[in-house]
Coordinates of C-alpha atoms in Angstrom, one line a residue:
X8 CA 0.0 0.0 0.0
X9 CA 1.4 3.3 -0.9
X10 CA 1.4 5.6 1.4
X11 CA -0.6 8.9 0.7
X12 CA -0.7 11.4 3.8
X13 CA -0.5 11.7 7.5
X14 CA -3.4 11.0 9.9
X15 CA -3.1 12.6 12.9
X16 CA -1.1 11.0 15.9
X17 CA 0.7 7.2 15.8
X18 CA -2.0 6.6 18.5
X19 CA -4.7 7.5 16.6
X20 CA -3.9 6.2 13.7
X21 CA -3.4 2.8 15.6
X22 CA -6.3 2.9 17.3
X23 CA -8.8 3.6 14.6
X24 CA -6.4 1.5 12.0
X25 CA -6.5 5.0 9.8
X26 CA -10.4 4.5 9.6
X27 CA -10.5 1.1 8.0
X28 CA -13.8 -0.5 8.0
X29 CA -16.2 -2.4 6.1
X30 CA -17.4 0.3 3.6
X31 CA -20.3 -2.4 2.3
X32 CA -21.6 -2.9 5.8
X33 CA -20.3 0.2 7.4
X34 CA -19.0 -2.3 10.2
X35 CA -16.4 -0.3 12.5
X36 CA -13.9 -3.6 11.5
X37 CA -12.8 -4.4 7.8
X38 CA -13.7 -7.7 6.6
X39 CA -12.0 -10.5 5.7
X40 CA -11.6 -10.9 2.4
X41 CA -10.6 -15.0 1.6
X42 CA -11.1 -14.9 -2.0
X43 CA -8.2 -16.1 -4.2
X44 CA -8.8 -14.9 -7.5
X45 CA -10.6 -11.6 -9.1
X46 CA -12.8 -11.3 -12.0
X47 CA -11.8 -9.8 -14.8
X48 CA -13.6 -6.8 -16.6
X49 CA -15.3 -7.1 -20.0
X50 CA -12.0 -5.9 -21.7
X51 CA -10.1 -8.2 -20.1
X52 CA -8.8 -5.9 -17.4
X53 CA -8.6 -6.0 -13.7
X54 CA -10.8 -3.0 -12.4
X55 CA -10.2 -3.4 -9.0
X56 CA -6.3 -3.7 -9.8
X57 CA -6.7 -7.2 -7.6
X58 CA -5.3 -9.9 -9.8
X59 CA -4.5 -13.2 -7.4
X60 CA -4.6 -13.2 -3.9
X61 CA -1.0 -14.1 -3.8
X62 CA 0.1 -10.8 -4.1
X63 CA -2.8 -8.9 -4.1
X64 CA -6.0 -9.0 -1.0
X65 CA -8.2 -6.6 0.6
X66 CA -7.3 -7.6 4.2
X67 CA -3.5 -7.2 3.4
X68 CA -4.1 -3.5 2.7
X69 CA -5.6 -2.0 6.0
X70 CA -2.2 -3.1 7.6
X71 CA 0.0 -1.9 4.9
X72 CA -1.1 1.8 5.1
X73 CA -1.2 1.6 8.7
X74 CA 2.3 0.6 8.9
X75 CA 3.3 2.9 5.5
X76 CA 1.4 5.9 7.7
X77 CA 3.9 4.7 10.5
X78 CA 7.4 4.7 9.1
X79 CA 6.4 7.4 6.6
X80 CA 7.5 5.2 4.0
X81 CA 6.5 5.6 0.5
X82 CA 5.1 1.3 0.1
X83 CA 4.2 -1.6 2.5
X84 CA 4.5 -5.3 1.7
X85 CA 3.3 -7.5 4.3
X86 CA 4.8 -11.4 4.1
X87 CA 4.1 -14.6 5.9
X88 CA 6.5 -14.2 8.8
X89 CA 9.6 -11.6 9.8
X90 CA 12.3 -14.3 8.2
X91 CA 10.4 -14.1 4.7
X92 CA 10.3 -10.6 4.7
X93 CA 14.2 -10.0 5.8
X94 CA 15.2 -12.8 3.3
X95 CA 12.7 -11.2 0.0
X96 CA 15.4 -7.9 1.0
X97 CA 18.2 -10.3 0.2
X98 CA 17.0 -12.0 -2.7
X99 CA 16.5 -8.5 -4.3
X100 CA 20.4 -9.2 -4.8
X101 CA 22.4 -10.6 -7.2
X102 CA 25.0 -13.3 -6.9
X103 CA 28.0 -11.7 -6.0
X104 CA 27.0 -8.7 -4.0
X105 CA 28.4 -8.1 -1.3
X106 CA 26.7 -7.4 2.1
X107 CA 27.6 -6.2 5.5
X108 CA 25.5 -7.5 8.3
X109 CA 25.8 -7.5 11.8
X110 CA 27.8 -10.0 14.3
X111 CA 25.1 -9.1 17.0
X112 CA 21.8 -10.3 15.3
X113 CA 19.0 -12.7 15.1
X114 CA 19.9 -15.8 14.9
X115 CA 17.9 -17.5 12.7
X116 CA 18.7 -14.8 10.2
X117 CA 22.2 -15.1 10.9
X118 CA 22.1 -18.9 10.0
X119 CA 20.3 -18.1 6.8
X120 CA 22.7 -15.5 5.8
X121 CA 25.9 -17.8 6.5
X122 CA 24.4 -20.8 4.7
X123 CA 22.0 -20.5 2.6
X124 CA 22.8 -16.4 1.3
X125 CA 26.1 -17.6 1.2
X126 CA 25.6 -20.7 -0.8
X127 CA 23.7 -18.6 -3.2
X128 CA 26.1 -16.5 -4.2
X129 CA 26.2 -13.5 -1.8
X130 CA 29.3 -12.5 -0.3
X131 CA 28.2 -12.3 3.7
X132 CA 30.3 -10.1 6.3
X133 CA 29.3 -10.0 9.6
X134 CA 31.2 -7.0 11.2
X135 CA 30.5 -4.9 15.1
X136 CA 27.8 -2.6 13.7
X137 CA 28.2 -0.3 17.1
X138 CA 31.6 1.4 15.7
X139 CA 30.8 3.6 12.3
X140 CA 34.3 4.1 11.4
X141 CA 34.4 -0.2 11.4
X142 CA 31.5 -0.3 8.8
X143 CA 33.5 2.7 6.7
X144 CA 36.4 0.3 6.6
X145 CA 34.8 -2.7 5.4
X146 CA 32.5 -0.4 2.7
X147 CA 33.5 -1.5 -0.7
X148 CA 32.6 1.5 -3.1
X149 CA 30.8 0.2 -6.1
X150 CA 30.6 -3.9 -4.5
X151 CA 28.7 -3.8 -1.1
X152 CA 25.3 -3.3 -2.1
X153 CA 23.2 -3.5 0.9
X154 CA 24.4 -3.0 5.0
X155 CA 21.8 -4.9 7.2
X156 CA 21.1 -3.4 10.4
X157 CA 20.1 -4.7 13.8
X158 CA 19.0 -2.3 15.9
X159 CA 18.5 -3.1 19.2
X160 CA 20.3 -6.3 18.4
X161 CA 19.1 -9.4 19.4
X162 CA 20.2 -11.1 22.6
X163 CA 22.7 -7.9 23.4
X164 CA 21.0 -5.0 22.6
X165 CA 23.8 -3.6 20.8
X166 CA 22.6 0.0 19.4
X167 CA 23.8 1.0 15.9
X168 CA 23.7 4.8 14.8
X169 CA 21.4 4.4 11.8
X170 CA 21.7 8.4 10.4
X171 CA 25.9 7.7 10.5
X172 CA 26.0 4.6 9.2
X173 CA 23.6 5.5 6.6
X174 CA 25.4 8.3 5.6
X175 CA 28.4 6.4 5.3
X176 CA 26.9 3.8 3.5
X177 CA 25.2 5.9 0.8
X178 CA 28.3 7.4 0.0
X179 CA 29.5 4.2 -1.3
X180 CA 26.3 3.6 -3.3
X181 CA 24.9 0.3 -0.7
X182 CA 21.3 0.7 0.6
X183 CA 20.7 0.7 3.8
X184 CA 18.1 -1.6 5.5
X185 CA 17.3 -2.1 9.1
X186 CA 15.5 -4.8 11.2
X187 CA 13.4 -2.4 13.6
X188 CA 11.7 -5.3 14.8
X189 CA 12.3 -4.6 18.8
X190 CA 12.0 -0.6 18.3
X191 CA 8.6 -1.0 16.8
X192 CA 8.1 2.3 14.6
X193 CA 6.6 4.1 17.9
X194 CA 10.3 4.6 19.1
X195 CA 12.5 4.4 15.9
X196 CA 11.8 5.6 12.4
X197 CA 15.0 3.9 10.4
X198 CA 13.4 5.6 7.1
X199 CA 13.4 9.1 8.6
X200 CA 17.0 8.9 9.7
X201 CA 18.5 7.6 5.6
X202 CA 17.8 3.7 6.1
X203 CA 16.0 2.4 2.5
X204 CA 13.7 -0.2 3.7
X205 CA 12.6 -0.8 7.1
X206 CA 11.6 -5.0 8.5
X207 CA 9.5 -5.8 10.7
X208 CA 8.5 -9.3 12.4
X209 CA 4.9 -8.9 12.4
X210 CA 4.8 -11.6 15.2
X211 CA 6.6 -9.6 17.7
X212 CA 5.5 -6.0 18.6
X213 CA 3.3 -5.8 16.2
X214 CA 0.9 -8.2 17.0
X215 CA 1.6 -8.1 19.9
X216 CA -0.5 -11.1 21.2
X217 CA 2.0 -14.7 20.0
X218 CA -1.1 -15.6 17.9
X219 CA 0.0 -14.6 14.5
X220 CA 3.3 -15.2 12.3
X221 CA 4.3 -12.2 9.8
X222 CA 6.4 -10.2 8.8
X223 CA 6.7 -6.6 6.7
X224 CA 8.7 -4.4 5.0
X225 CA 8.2 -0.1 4.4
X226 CA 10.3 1.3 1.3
X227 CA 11.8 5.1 1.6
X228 CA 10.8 5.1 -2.2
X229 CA 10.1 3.3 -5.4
X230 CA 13.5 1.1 -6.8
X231 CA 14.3 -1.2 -9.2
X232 CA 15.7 -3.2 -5.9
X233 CA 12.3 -2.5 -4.8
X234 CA 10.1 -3.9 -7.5
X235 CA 12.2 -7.2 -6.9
X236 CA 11.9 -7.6 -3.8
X237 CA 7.8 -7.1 -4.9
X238 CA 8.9 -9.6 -7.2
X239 CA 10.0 -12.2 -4.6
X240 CA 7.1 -11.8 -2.6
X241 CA 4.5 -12.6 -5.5
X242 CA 6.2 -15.1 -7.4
X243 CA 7.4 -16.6 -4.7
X244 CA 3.7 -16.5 -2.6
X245 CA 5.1 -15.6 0.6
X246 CA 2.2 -13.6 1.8
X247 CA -0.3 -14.2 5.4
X248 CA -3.4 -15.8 5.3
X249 CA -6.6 -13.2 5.0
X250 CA -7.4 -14.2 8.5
X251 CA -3.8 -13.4 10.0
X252 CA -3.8 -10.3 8.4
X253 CA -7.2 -9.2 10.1
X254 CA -5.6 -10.9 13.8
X255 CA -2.5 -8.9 12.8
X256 CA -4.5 -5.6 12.3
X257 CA -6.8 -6.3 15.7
X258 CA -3.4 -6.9 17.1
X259 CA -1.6 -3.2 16.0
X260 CA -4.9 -1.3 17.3
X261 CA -3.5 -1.7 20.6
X262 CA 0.2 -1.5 20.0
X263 CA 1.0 2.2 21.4
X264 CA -0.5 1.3 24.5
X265 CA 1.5 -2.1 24.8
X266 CA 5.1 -1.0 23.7
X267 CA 4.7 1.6 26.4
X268 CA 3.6 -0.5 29.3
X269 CA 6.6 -3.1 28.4
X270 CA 8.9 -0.1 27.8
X271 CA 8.5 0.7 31.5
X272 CA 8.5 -2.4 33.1
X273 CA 11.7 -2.8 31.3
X274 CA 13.4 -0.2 32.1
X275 CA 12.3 -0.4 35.8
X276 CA 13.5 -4.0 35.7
X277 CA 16.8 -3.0 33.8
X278 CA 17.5 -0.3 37.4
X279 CA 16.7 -2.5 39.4
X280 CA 18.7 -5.4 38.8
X281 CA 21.7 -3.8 37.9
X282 CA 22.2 -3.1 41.2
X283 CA 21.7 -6.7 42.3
X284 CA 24.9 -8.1 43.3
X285 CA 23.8 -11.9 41.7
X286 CA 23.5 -10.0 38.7
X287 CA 26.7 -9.4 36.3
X288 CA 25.3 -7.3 33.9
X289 CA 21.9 -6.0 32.8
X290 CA 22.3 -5.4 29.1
X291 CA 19.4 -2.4 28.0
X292 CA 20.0 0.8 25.8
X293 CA 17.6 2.4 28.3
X294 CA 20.5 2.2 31.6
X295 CA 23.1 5.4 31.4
X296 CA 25.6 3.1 31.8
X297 CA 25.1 1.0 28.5
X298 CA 28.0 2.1 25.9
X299 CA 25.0 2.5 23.6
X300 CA 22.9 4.9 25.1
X301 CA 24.0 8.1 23.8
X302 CA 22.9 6.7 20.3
X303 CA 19.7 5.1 21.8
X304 CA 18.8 8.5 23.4
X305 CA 19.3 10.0 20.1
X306 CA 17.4 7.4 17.7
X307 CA 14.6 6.4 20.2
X308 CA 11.9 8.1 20.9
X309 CA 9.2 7.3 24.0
X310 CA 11.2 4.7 25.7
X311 CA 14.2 1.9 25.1
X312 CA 12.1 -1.6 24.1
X313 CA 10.5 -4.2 26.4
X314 CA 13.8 -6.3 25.7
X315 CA 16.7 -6.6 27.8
X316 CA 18.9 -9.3 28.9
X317 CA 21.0 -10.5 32.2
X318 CA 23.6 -12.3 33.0
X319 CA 24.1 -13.9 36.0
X320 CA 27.7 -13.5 38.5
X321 CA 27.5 -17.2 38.9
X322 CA 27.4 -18.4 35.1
X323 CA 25.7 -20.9 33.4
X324 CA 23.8 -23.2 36.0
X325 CA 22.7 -19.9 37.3
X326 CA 21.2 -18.4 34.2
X327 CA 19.7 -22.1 34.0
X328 CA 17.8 -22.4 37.1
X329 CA 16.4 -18.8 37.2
X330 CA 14.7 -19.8 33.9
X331 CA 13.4 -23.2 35.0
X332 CA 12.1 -21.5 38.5
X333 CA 10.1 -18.1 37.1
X334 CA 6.7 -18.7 37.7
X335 CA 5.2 -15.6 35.4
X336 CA 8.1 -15.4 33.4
X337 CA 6.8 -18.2 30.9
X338 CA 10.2 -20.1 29.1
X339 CA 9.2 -20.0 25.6
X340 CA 11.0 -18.5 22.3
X341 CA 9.6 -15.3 20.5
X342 CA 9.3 -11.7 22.3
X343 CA 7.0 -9.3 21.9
X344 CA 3.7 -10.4 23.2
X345 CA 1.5 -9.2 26.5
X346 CA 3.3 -12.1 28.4
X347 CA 6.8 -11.9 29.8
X348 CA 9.0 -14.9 28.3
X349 CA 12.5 -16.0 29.9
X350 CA 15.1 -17.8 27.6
X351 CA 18.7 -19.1 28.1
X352 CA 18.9 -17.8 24.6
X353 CA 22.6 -19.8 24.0
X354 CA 21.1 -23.6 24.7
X355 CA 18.4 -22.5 21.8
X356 CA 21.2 -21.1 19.3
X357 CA 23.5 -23.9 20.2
X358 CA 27.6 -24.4 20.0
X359 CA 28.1 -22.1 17.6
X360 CA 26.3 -19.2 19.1
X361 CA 28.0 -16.2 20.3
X362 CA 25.8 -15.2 23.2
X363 CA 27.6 -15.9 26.2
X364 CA 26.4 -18.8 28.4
X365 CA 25.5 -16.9 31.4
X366 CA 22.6 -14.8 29.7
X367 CA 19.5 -15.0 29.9
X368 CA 17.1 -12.7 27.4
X369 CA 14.0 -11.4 28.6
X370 CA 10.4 -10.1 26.8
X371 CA 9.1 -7.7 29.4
X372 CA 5.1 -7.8 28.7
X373 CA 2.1 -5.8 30.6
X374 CA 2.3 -7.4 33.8
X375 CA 2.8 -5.9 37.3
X376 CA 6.1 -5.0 36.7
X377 CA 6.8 -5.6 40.8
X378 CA 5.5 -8.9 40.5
X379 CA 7.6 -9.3 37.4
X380 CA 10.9 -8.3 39.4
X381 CA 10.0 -10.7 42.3
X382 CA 9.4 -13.7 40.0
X383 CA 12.7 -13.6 38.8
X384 CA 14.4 -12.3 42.5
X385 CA 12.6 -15.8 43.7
X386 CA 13.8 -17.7 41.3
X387 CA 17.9 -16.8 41.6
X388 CA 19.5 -19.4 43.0
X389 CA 19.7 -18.7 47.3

């Protein structure tokens, strides 16, 4: 969905879904709209420009503009879940190019990029996004064609300066592109600040509610890059059902009241155990003392994200126990969602990960955010 003009406030907008509703029976919600196919017009045409519902459906579109009205991006594209979207950006490429992503990121993406990206034909380096002059230095004028950003970056929270780096970037002719997945767009705008396409998991903040896989992409502006990453996305049929897209936008309606509430049960958790002497370190843009702060101050707006991560003075076992004894906490993998979730995030990434083994990575939800800190106090080993 291309986006047209500004409505008011994100929370408006969010709340009343830019207006969307059923304009056959004036219903407040828009319907669902399963049809796969479109009839054609007498000359052969397609009046309603909806051609096959693998590209093209009416429940798609309510989200689209809402998120296009969001970044201020010129198009949406939704896609089946945040690893189709992130990989269409990729297979926009060609064999050969060559791409800087970051050490600190999520890891399923990571895995994709190092095997299958690589096996392709893209040329994958993985370099510390946090230091500006290191992405300068590994910029090939006229060969890197895209630098993926992670920002926060999953489990660390690394911040990356996203107006610097896409300075530097565009200078060397690469696109910029930036998973903004655990900013949400209510406290980072990547498009606004130089990035050229911004990601989304649709599952996580979004949503909001661990009931719906997707994923979604905003463009700065109409490409050639762009129309094949379109491309990828229709031929290739990697689109949510009609009924995930209406969950989806149900789910956003509600978003600017959720990130808030887990914006400040994070933050209070963050202060509160950094000073606890079982802790190591609590790593969370949102602390004064995290070496990405300055940035985060300067790129986020309305709070620091409902994710942070500890790591506990006594290692491993300790980081174990405190996820198997949280009682609201629930152990499961995603983040996002009204819930709190605990993981030990390096037994799920395995041997090869680089997250240390004393961390634990936490999704701060809605809760009681006093009865989220004593869960966890309880459950550190006495």
């Amino acid at each position: 969905m291309t986006h047209k003009s500004s409505y008011y406030s994100a929370a408006t907008a969010l709340a009343q879904a830019l207006g969307a509703h059923d304009h056959e029976s004036q219903g407040v919600v828009p319907a669902i709209h399963i049809a796969t196919t479109y009839i054609r017009g007498a000359d052969n045409s397609y009046p309603t420009g909806n051609v096959y519902s693998r590209a093209d459906n009416p429940s798609y579109k309510p989200v689209e503009a809402l998120l296009c009205e969001l970044e201020q991006g010129h198009e949406a594209l939704l896609f089946s879940s945040g690893m189709a979207a992130a990989t269409a950006v990729f297979q926009g490429l060609q064999p050969g190019d060559h791409v800087l992503a970051p050490q600190v990121m999520y890891w399923a993406l990571r895995n994709w990029l190092l095997n299958y990206a690589t096996r392709w034909g893209l040329e994958i380096e993985l370099i510390n996004m946090t230091d500006v002059s290191a992405v300068e230095r590994h910029l090939r004028p006229g060969e890197t064609k895209l630098v993926w950003l992670e920002t926060p970056g999953n489990p660390l929270w690394t911040i990356s300066d996203i107006a610097a780096i896409a300075k530097v970037a565009k200078a060397a002719g690469a696109r910029v592109a930036v998973d903004s997945t655990c900013a949400t767009p209510l406290l980072t705008q990547p498009l606004q600040l130089g990035a050229d396409i911004v990601m989304h998991s649709a599952t996580k903040y979004l949503n909001g509610h661990s009931d719906v896989i997707a994923g979604a992409l905003v463009s700065a502006e109409d490409s050639e890059f762009w129309q094949r990453i379109r491309a990828v996305r229709s031929q290739g049929g990697a689109v949510p059902s009609p009924h995930d897209a209406s969950t989806l936008l149900r789910g956003m309606r509600t978003m600017h009241l959720r990130v808030r509430e887990a914006c400040t049960n994070a933050q209070f958790i963050a202060e509160q155990l950094s000073q606890h002497p079982a802790v190591l370190a609590v790593l969370y843009p949102g602390l004064a003392s995290d070496p990405g702060h300055a940035i985060a101050k300067q790129q986020m707006h309305g709070g620091f994200g409902g994710m942070l991560s500890i790591r506990m003075r006594a290692g491993e076992t300790a980081a174990v126990h405190v996820a198997a004894h949280t009682k609201l906490w629930k152990r499961a993998t995603s983040l996002g969602g009204v819930e709190s979730l605990i993981e030990h995030r390096a037994s799920v990434e395995g041997p090869s990960s680089p997250c240390p083994p004393d961390l634990l990575r936490l999704s701060a939800g809605i809760e009681n955010k006093d009865e989220l800190l004593a869960d966890l106090l309880q459950a550190f080993p006495s």
